[in-house]
Structure formats: C-alpha cells, structure tokens
Amino acid sequence: MEKQKEIVEMFNEIAPTYDKANRVISFGIDTSWRKNACKIVLKKIDKKDINIIDVACGTGDMMGIWEDISKKFGIKINDMIGIDPSVGMLNVAKNKFPNYKFITAKADDTTLDSNFGDILSISYGIRNVVQRKEALSEFNRVLKSGGYLVVLEFTKRKHGGLIPFFRDFYIANILPTLGGMISKNKKAYEYLPNSISNFLDKESFKDELSEAGFELELTKGYSFDVCTLFVAKKIKDI
C-alpha cells in the first residue's frame, strides 16, 4: 500500500494549483465531458430524489456539475457526498462547496452504508486506485440495486493511428511541462502519462465491471477517444 500513500501525498502537494492546472492542460474541455456524462446518466433516472457519491472527488468539480445538471432535470439531491483520501484536495473542495459533505476515505473503503447511492461517479481517478477490484466491489456495495456507476477515464490504447499518436505525444511531452510550470511540481504531472500506460484498455475494464456485478450500458469516447465514459448499472450484489 506504499504506492497508494505516495499517490495521495502527490495530490496533497498539487492541491492548491490543481484546478488552474487542470483547466490549462485540458483547454477546459474536461468540463464539457463531465457535463455530458451527467446529462446522459440523469436521463436514465426515474426518481425525483436521489443520493450521489463522487469518489476521488478531488476539489469537488464533478459534484458541482451534478448539482447544476440535476436542477435542470428537476431532480433533488438528498445527499451529495465526496470521497477522497487526499486531505489537501478536500480542503480546497470544502472551501468551494461548503454545503456538501466530504469524507476522507479510500475508494475501496468509503465508510458509507450499503445500498446508499443512486449514482456513484469517479472521474479520472480509477487509474489512481491501487486496489481497483476491491474498489469496484465497494462501489457495488454502496450502490442501490439498479444504481449507476459513472466512470470518466483516460484508457490505454490498443491500436495506433495519427490522432492517438498526437494525444500520447501531448500527454507524455507537453502536459508535464505545462502542469509543472503551474504547480511547480513537474514530477506529479509526469505521473499522468505513466498512470495511463499502466491502466487498462476499454475491453479489460469492461470485464472488471462485469465481474464486480455491473452491466455496462454505455461506452462513449470524447474528443477522438482522448477520454472514455463508462456507464454501468448495478444488477447484482457480489
């Protein structure tokens, strides 16, 4: 578990500049990906009152988007809970969103009650979870039957091509420099391309979701598959 501690400490260090760096290195496009993901899932919800859990919530951006989009759909969020092991990130989130509830916890041990959430999201965080299969089992536990798991992530590519080449070149060579300039921590942003290359491809991750009791309903690539959305429904307890 030493590796997980190192990852958490890295996020503690970059927390104060994380939002600014994220907007710059993604050109702000990540916000549109998040909004689209929320709209897709909320269209599937047939309830007017729901609980949402955002794991690896970081500075709380996804939680803010969930609230904004839910209002447009006329859906009330009874409980909005952010989970993250990084105290530094949560301190920023609490300042931005003082009315939300945040818990300092890991993805594989959220401390939440079973069958609590209608939606559980994790954005650009699952590849940072060392105990990934245990985390997916935990997501199954805390979601209600029929609840939705929403994952946004950079997945490893199986095939080459011009656009994949430019994506990987940007992530490996330009992104660390930009992120390093803003955060004064280039090492943290050199971690990103390594974490993507060490993560799964789409098909392998789909298999893990199935093993964890989820039925994949949708897979969608954004910006020429720079980012992938997975929407999966809990169909059984494990």
PDB file of C-alpha atoms in Angstrom:
ATOM      1  CA  MET A   1       0.000   0.000   0.000  1.00  0.00           C
ATOM      2  CA  GLU A   2       3.034   2.282  -0.010  1.00  0.00           C
ATOM      3  CA  LYS A   3       2.330   3.200  -3.634  1.00  0.00           C
ATOM      4  CA  GLN A   4      -1.174   4.406  -2.741  1.00  0.00           C
ATOM      5  CA  LYS A   5       0.253   6.621   0.007  1.00  0.00           C
ATOM      6  CA  GLU A   6       2.699   8.149  -2.456  1.00  0.00           C
ATOM      7  CA  ILE A   7      -0.117   8.942  -4.887  1.00  0.00           C
ATOM      8  CA  VAL A   8      -2.197  10.560  -2.140  1.00  0.00           C
ATOM      9  CA  GLU A   9       0.758  12.675  -0.993  1.00  0.00           C
ATOM     10  CA  MET A  10       1.357  13.799  -4.574  1.00  0.00           C
ATOM     11  CA  PHE A  11      -2.214  15.088  -4.782  1.00  0.00           C
ATOM     12  CA  ASN A  12      -1.829  16.807  -1.418  1.00  0.00           C
ATOM     13  CA  GLU A  13       1.147  18.706  -2.839  1.00  0.00           C
ATOM     14  CA  ILE A  14      -0.559  19.888  -6.035  1.00  0.00           C
ATOM     15  CA  ALA A  15      -3.978  20.605  -4.483  1.00  0.00           C
ATOM     16  CA  PRO A  16      -3.602  24.433  -4.275  1.00  0.00           C
ATOM     17  CA  THR A  17      -2.945  24.752  -8.026  1.00  0.00           C
ATOM     18  CA  TYR A  18      -4.868  21.700  -9.228  1.00  0.00           C
ATOM     19  CA  ASP A  19      -7.931  23.493 -10.627  1.00  0.00           C
ATOM     20  CA  LYS A  20      -5.895  26.055 -12.552  1.00  0.00           C
ATOM     21  CA  ALA A  21      -3.542  23.434 -13.972  1.00  0.00           C
ATOM     22  CA  ASN A  22      -6.417  21.161 -14.925  1.00  0.00           C
ATOM     23  CA  ARG A  23      -8.176  23.897 -16.909  1.00  0.00           C
ATOM     24  CA  VAL A  24      -4.985  24.850 -18.740  1.00  0.00           C
ATOM     25  CA  ILE A  25      -3.727  21.384 -19.681  1.00  0.00           C
ATOM     26  CA  SER A  26      -7.184  20.205 -20.795  1.00  0.00           C
ATOM     27  CA  PHE A  27      -8.051  23.519 -22.510  1.00  0.00           C
ATOM     28  CA  GLY A  28     -11.213  23.445 -20.403  1.00  0.00           C
ATOM     29  CA  ILE A  29     -12.626  20.568 -22.449  1.00  0.00           C
ATOM     30  CA  ASP A  30     -12.861  18.257 -19.435  1.00  0.00           C
ATOM     31  CA  THR A  31     -15.779  20.342 -18.115  1.00  0.00           C
ATOM     32  CA  SER A  32     -17.833  19.618 -21.233  1.00  0.00           C
ATOM     33  CA  TRP A  33     -17.058  15.896 -20.893  1.00  0.00           C
ATOM     34  CA  ARG A  34     -18.260  15.942 -17.288  1.00  0.00           C
ATOM     35  CA  LYS A  35     -21.466  17.819 -18.140  1.00  0.00           C
ATOM     36  CA  ASN A  36     -22.307  15.452 -20.954  1.00  0.00           C
ATOM     37  CA  ALA A  37     -21.728  12.423 -18.706  1.00  0.00           C
ATOM     38  CA  CYS A  38     -24.071  13.827 -16.046  1.00  0.00           C
ATOM     39  CA  LYS A  39     -26.804  14.536 -18.607  1.00  0.00           C
ATOM     40  CA  ILE A  40     -26.570  11.023 -20.056  1.00  0.00           C
ATOM     41  CA  VAL A  41     -26.957   9.380 -16.645  1.00  0.00           C
ATOM     42  CA  LEU A  42     -29.629  11.679 -15.230  1.00  0.00           C
ATOM     43  CA  LYS A  43     -31.816  10.942 -18.269  1.00  0.00           C
ATOM     44  CA  LYS A  44     -31.814   7.329 -17.086  1.00  0.00           C
ATOM     45  CA  ILE A  45     -33.008   8.186 -13.570  1.00  0.00           C
ATOM     46  CA  ASP A  46     -36.743   7.752 -12.932  1.00  0.00           C
ATOM     47  CA  LYS A  47     -36.655   9.194  -9.409  1.00  0.00           C
ATOM     48  CA  LYS A  48     -37.105  12.766  -8.199  1.00  0.00           C
ATOM     49  CA  ASP A  49     -34.963  12.327  -5.066  1.00  0.00           C
ATOM     50  CA  ILE A  50     -31.527  10.712  -5.243  1.00  0.00           C
ATOM     51  CA  ASN A  51     -28.223  10.289  -3.391  1.00  0.00           C
ATOM     52  CA  ILE A  52     -24.975  10.903  -5.294  1.00  0.00           C
ATOM     53  CA  ILE A  53     -21.498   9.750  -4.281  1.00  0.00           C
ATOM     54  CA  ASP A  54     -18.432  11.173  -6.008  1.00  0.00           C
ATOM     55  CA  VAL A  55     -15.330   9.079  -5.328  1.00  0.00           C
ATOM     56  CA  ALA A  56     -11.856  10.573  -5.836  1.00  0.00           C
ATOM     57  CA  CYS A  57     -13.788  13.842  -5.780  1.00  0.00           C
ATOM     58  CA  GLY A  58     -10.644  15.962  -5.629  1.00  0.00           C
ATOM     59  CA  THR A  59     -11.603  19.641  -5.469  1.00  0.00           C
ATOM     60  CA  GLY A  60     -15.287  18.872  -5.990  1.00  0.00           C
ATOM     61  CA  ASP A  61     -15.763  19.902  -9.626  1.00  0.00           C
ATOM     62  CA  MET A  62     -17.886  16.902 -10.584  1.00  0.00           C
ATOM     63  CA  MET A  63     -20.133  17.427  -7.567  1.00  0.00           C
ATOM     64  CA  GLY A  64     -20.876  20.978  -8.623  1.00  0.00           C
ATOM     65  CA  ILE A  65     -21.788  19.776 -12.106  1.00  0.00           C
ATOM     66  CA  TRP A  66     -24.033  17.024 -10.731  1.00  0.00           C
ATOM     67  CA  GLU A  67     -25.952  19.648  -8.754  1.00  0.00           C
ATOM     68  CA  ASP A  68     -26.315  22.061 -11.670  1.00  0.00           C
ATOM     69  CA  ILE A  69     -27.495  19.403 -14.138  1.00  0.00           C
ATOM     70  CA  SER A  70     -29.821  17.760 -11.588  1.00  0.00           C
ATOM     71  CA  LYS A  71     -31.635  21.065 -11.098  1.00  0.00           C
ATOM     72  CA  LYS A  72     -32.217  21.309 -14.852  1.00  0.00           C
ATOM     73  CA  PHE A  73     -33.758  17.823 -14.787  1.00  0.00           C
ATOM     74  CA  GLY A  74     -35.931  18.653 -11.794  1.00  0.00           C
ATOM     75  CA  ILE A  75     -34.157  16.069  -9.632  1.00  0.00           C
ATOM     76  CA  LYS A  76     -33.475  16.765  -5.966  1.00  0.00           C
ATOM     77  CA  ILE A  77     -30.212  15.534  -4.456  1.00  0.00           C
ATOM     78  CA  ASN A  78     -30.881  14.486  -0.873  1.00  0.00           C
ATOM     79  CA  ASP A  79     -27.259  13.664  -0.106  1.00  0.00           C
ATOM     80  CA  MET A  80     -24.192  14.661  -2.118  1.00  0.00           C
ATOM     81  CA  ILE A  81     -21.076  13.055  -0.673  1.00  0.00           C
ATOM     82  CA  GLY A  82     -17.497  13.453  -1.843  1.00  0.00           C
ATOM     83  CA  ILE A  83     -14.926  10.780  -1.005  1.00  0.00           C
ATOM     84  CA  ASP A  84     -11.168  11.313  -1.332  1.00  0.00           C
ATOM     85  CA  PRO A  85      -8.078  10.186   0.596  1.00  0.00           C
ATOM     86  CA  SER A  86      -6.265  13.489  -0.058  1.00  0.00           C
ATOM     87  CA  VAL A  87      -6.789  15.979   2.759  1.00  0.00           C
ATOM     88  CA  GLY A  88      -5.235  18.712   0.637  1.00  0.00           C
ATOM     89  CA  MET A  89      -7.744  18.202  -2.163  1.00  0.00           C
ATOM     90  CA  LEU A  90     -10.664  18.041   0.265  1.00  0.00           C
ATOM     91  CA  ASN A  91      -9.618  21.296   1.924  1.00  0.00           C
ATOM     92  CA  VAL A  92      -9.915  23.036  -1.445  1.00  0.00           C
ATOM     93  CA  ALA A  93     -13.247  21.292  -2.113  1.00  0.00           C
ATOM     94  CA  LYS A  94     -14.681  22.360   1.243  1.00  0.00           C
ATOM     95  CA  ASN A  95     -13.842  25.988   0.530  1.00  0.00           C
ATOM     96  CA  LYS A  96     -15.507  25.802  -2.879  1.00  0.00           C
ATOM     97  CA  PHE A  97     -18.549  23.830  -1.751  1.00  0.00           C
ATOM     98  CA  PRO A  98     -19.157  24.382   1.976  1.00  0.00           C
ATOM     99  CA  ASN A  99     -22.637  22.833   1.821  1.00  0.00           C
ATOM    100  CA  TYR A 100     -21.506  19.427   0.564  1.00  0.00           C
ATOM    101  CA  LYS A 101     -20.450  16.551   2.766  1.00  0.00           C
ATOM    102  CA  PHE A 102     -16.902  15.243   2.357  1.00  0.00           C
ATOM    103  CA  ILE A 103     -15.293  12.127   3.811  1.00  0.00           C
ATOM    104  CA  THR A 104     -11.576  11.420   3.933  1.00  0.00           C
ATOM    105  CA  ALA A 105     -11.512   7.801   2.795  1.00  0.00           C
ATOM    106  CA  LYS A 106     -10.186   5.473   0.123  1.00  0.00           C
ATOM    107  CA  ALA A 107     -12.127   4.161  -2.853  1.00  0.00           C
ATOM    108  CA  ASP A 108     -12.027   0.584  -1.525  1.00  0.00           C
ATOM    109  CA  ASP A 109     -13.355   1.627   1.898  1.00  0.00           C
ATOM    110  CA  THR A 110     -15.752   4.575   1.603  1.00  0.00           C
ATOM    111  CA  THR A 111     -17.220   4.067   5.118  1.00  0.00           C
ATOM    112  CA  LEU A 112     -20.728   4.575   3.660  1.00  0.00           C
ATOM    113  CA  ASP A 113     -23.733   2.366   4.410  1.00  0.00           C
ATOM    114  CA  SER A 114     -24.650  -0.382   1.970  1.00  0.00           C
ATOM    115  CA  ASN A 115     -27.308   0.399  -0.667  1.00  0.00           C
ATOM    116  CA  PHE A 116     -26.928   4.131  -0.104  1.00  0.00           C
ATOM    117  CA  GLY A 117     -26.304   5.694  -3.507  1.00  0.00           C
ATOM    118  CA  ASP A 118     -28.358   6.031  -6.664  1.00  0.00           C
ATOM    119  CA  ILE A 119     -25.322   7.286  -8.591  1.00  0.00           C
ATOM    120  CA  LEU A 120     -21.621   6.823  -7.889  1.00  0.00           C
ATOM    121  CA  SER A 121     -19.166   8.692 -10.076  1.00  0.00           C
ATOM    122  CA  ILE A 122     -15.390   8.626 -10.302  1.00  0.00           C
ATOM    123  CA  SER A 123     -13.708  10.987 -12.755  1.00  0.00           C
ATOM    124  CA  TYR A 124     -10.071  10.473 -13.739  1.00  0.00           C
ATOM    125  CA  GLY A 125      -9.477   8.652 -10.502  1.00  0.00           C
ATOM    126  CA  ILE A 126      -9.934   4.922 -11.001  1.00  0.00           C
ATOM    127  CA  ARG A 127      -6.480   4.537 -12.566  1.00  0.00           C
ATOM    128  CA  ASN A 128      -5.004   6.002  -9.360  1.00  0.00           C
ATOM    129  CA  VAL A 129      -6.632   3.323  -7.187  1.00  0.00           C
ATOM    130  CA  VAL A 130      -4.131   0.575  -6.445  1.00  0.00           C
ATOM    131  CA  GLN A 131      -6.787  -1.791  -5.055  1.00  0.00           C
ATOM    132  CA  ARG A 132      -9.033  -1.314  -8.084  1.00  0.00           C
ATOM    133  CA  LYS A 133     -11.007  -4.585  -7.969  1.00  0.00           C
ATOM    134  CA  GLU A 134     -11.647  -4.086  -4.267  1.00  0.00           C
ATOM    135  CA  ALA A 135     -12.845  -0.556  -5.047  1.00  0.00           C
ATOM    136  CA  LEU A 136     -15.281  -1.797  -7.694  1.00  0.00           C
ATOM    137  CA  SER A 137     -16.648  -4.279  -5.143  1.00  0.00           C
ATOM    138  CA  GLU A 138     -17.057  -1.396  -2.692  1.00  0.00           C
ATOM    139  CA  PHE A 139     -18.908   0.634  -5.321  1.00  0.00           C
ATOM    140  CA  ASN A 140     -21.268  -2.300  -5.781  1.00  0.00           C
ATOM    141  CA  ARG A 141     -21.869  -2.470  -2.029  1.00  0.00           C
ATOM    142  CA  VAL A 142     -22.732   1.201  -1.532  1.00  0.00           C
ATOM    143  CA  LEU A 143     -24.948   1.489  -4.629  1.00  0.00           C
ATOM    144  CA  LYS A 144     -28.608   0.556  -4.560  1.00  0.00           C
ATOM    145  CA  SER A 145     -29.835  -2.195  -6.861  1.00  0.00           C
ATOM    146  CA  GLY A 146     -30.247  -0.568 -10.264  1.00  0.00           C
ATOM    147  CA  GLY A 147     -27.939   2.272  -9.276  1.00  0.00           C
ATOM    148  CA  TYR A 148     -25.460   3.691 -11.761  1.00  0.00           C
ATOM    149  CA  LEU A 149     -21.671   3.679 -11.727  1.00  0.00           C
ATOM    150  CA  VAL A 150     -20.245   6.508 -13.850  1.00  0.00           C
ATOM    151  CA  VAL A 151     -16.558   6.407 -14.783  1.00  0.00           C
ATOM    152  CA  LEU A 152     -14.673   9.005 -16.802  1.00  0.00           C
ATOM    153  CA  GLU A 153     -11.110   7.962 -17.508  1.00  0.00           C
ATOM    154  CA  PHE A 154      -8.131   8.040 -19.841  1.00  0.00           C
ATOM    155  CA  THR A 155      -7.801   4.473 -21.061  1.00  0.00           C
ATOM    156  CA  LYS A 156      -4.837   2.739 -22.635  1.00  0.00           C
ATOM    157  CA  ARG A 157      -4.996   2.404 -26.408  1.00  0.00           C
ATOM    158  CA  LYS A 158      -4.765  -0.932 -28.166  1.00  0.00           C
ATOM    159  CA  HIS A 159      -4.360   0.449 -31.669  1.00  0.00           C
ATOM    160  CA  GLY A 160      -2.228   3.175 -33.223  1.00  0.00           C
ATOM    161  CA  GLY A 161      -3.087   5.979 -35.638  1.00  0.00           C
ATOM    162  CA  LEU A 162      -2.373   9.655 -36.178  1.00  0.00           C
ATOM    163  CA  ILE A 163      -4.764  11.063 -33.573  1.00  0.00           C
ATOM    164  CA  PRO A 164      -3.721   8.557 -30.884  1.00  0.00           C
ATOM    165  CA  PHE A 165      -0.106   9.473 -31.656  1.00  0.00           C
ATOM    166  CA  PHE A 166      -0.727  13.188 -31.104  1.00  0.00           C
ATOM    167  CA  ARG A 167      -2.732  12.523 -27.930  1.00  0.00           C
ATOM    168  CA  ASP A 168       0.026  10.399 -26.464  1.00  0.00           C
ATOM    169  CA  PHE A 169       2.716  12.864 -27.575  1.00  0.00           C
ATOM    170  CA  TYR A 170       0.882  15.737 -25.866  1.00  0.00           C
ATOM    171  CA  ILE A 171       0.310  13.777 -22.662  1.00  0.00           C
ATOM    172  CA  ALA A 172       3.892  12.495 -22.475  1.00  0.00           C
ATOM    173  CA  ASN A 173       5.812  15.595 -23.577  1.00  0.00           C
ATOM    174  CA  ILE A 174       3.800  18.810 -23.325  1.00  0.00           C
ATOM    175  CA  LEU A 175       1.360  18.211 -20.473  1.00  0.00           C
ATOM    176  CA  PRO A 176       4.066  17.555 -17.830  1.00  0.00           C
ATOM    177  CA  THR A 177       5.775  20.818 -18.743  1.00  0.00           C
ATOM    178  CA  LEU A 178       2.574  22.881 -18.552  1.00  0.00           C
ATOM    179  CA  GLY A 179       1.419  21.219 -15.347  1.00  0.00           C
ATOM    180  CA  GLY A 180       4.870  21.547 -13.846  1.00  0.00           C
ATOM    181  CA  MET A 181       5.066  25.265 -14.632  1.00  0.00           C
ATOM    182  CA  ILE A 182       1.752  25.966 -12.907  1.00  0.00           C
ATOM    183  CA  SER A 183       2.142  23.639  -9.924  1.00  0.00           C
ATOM    184  CA  LYS A 184       5.948  23.846  -9.542  1.00  0.00           C
ATOM    185  CA  ASN A 185       5.769  20.053  -9.370  1.00  0.00           C
ATOM    186  CA  LYS A 186       6.655  18.555 -12.740  1.00  0.00           C
ATOM    187  CA  LYS A 187       7.075  15.097 -11.239  1.00  0.00           C
ATOM    188  CA  ALA A 188       3.377  14.983 -10.381  1.00  0.00           C
ATOM    189  CA  TYR A 189       2.410  15.709 -13.972  1.00  0.00           C
ATOM    190  CA  GLU A 190       4.912  13.211 -15.307  1.00  0.00           C
ATOM    191  CA  TYR A 191       2.920  10.670 -13.316  1.00  0.00           C
ATOM    192  CA  LEU A 192      -0.132  11.158 -15.553  1.00  0.00           C
ATOM    193  CA  PRO A 193       1.189   9.516 -18.752  1.00  0.00           C
ATOM    194  CA  ASN A 194       2.668   6.701 -16.666  1.00  0.00           C
ATOM    195  CA  SER A 195      -0.650   6.094 -14.907  1.00  0.00           C
ATOM    196  CA  ILE A 196      -2.458   5.888 -18.254  1.00  0.00           C
ATOM    197  CA  SER A 197       0.038   3.432 -19.720  1.00  0.00           C
ATOM    198  CA  ASN A 198      -0.271   1.308 -16.580  1.00  0.00           C
ATOM    199  CA  PHE A 199      -4.086   1.341 -16.692  1.00  0.00           C
ATOM    200  CA  LEU A 200      -6.386  -0.937 -18.678  1.00  0.00           C
ATOM    201  CA  ASP A 201      -7.742  -0.731 -22.197  1.00  0.00           C
ATOM    202  CA  LYS A 202     -11.519  -0.358 -22.617  1.00  0.00           C
ATOM    203  CA  GLU A 203     -12.299  -4.034 -23.050  1.00  0.00           C
ATOM    204  CA  SER A 204     -10.309  -5.113 -20.000  1.00  0.00           C
ATOM    205  CA  PHE A 205     -12.014  -2.526 -17.822  1.00  0.00           C
ATOM    206  CA  LYS A 206     -15.428  -3.645 -19.120  1.00  0.00           C
ATOM    207  CA  ASP A 207     -14.574  -7.163 -17.954  1.00  0.00           C
ATOM    208  CA  GLU A 208     -13.716  -5.905 -14.467  1.00  0.00           C
ATOM    209  CA  LEU A 209     -17.027  -4.032 -14.266  1.00  0.00           C
ATOM    210  CA  SER A 210     -18.903  -7.211 -15.173  1.00  0.00           C
ATOM    211  CA  GLU A 211     -17.028  -9.204 -12.542  1.00  0.00           C
ATOM    212  CA  ALA A 212     -18.000  -6.571  -9.966  1.00  0.00           C
ATOM    213  CA  GLY A 213     -21.724  -7.042 -10.590  1.00  0.00           C
ATOM    214  CA  PHE A 214     -22.324  -4.283 -13.128  1.00  0.00           C
ATOM    215  CA  GLU A 215     -23.914  -4.363 -16.557  1.00  0.00           C
ATOM    216  CA  LEU A 216     -22.311  -1.899 -18.948  1.00  0.00           C
ATOM    217  CA  GLU A 217     -24.991   0.202 -20.630  1.00  0.00           C
ATOM    218  CA  LEU A 218     -22.859   2.723 -22.483  1.00  0.00           C
ATOM    219  CA  THR A 219     -19.289   3.411 -23.513  1.00  0.00           C
ATOM    220  CA  LYS A 220     -18.554   6.742 -25.144  1.00  0.00           C
ATOM    221  CA  GLY A 221     -15.299   8.288 -26.315  1.00  0.00           C
ATOM    222  CA  TYR A 222     -14.768  12.046 -26.170  1.00  0.00           C
ATOM    223  CA  SER A 223     -12.531  14.145 -28.414  1.00  0.00           C
ATOM    224  CA  PHE A 224     -11.309  11.278 -30.602  1.00  0.00           C
ATOM    225  CA  ASP A 225     -11.190   8.920 -27.607  1.00  0.00           C
ATOM    226  CA  VAL A 226      -8.945  11.133 -25.536  1.00  0.00           C
ATOM    227  CA  CYS A 227     -11.316  10.322 -22.666  1.00  0.00           C
ATOM    228  CA  THR A 228     -13.803   7.470 -22.221  1.00  0.00           C
ATOM    229  CA  LEU A 229     -17.126   7.400 -20.375  1.00  0.00           C
ATOM    230  CA  PHE A 230     -18.386   4.136 -18.891  1.00  0.00           C
ATOM    231  CA  VAL A 231     -21.957   3.953 -17.583  1.00  0.00           C
ATOM    232  CA  ALA A 232     -22.794   0.706 -15.791  1.00  0.00           C
ATOM    233  CA  LYS A 233     -25.853  -0.393 -13.809  1.00  0.00           C
ATOM    234  CA  LYS A 234     -25.644  -2.497 -10.659  1.00  0.00           C
ATOM    235  CA  ILE A 235     -27.503  -5.719 -11.493  1.00  0.00           C
ATOM    236  CA  LYS A 236     -26.456  -7.942  -8.590  1.00  0.00           C
ATOM    237  CA  ASP A 237     -24.774  -7.945  -5.201  1.00  0.00           C
ATOM    238  CA  ILE A 238     -21.392  -9.623  -5.008  1.00  0.00           C
TER     239      ILE A 238
END
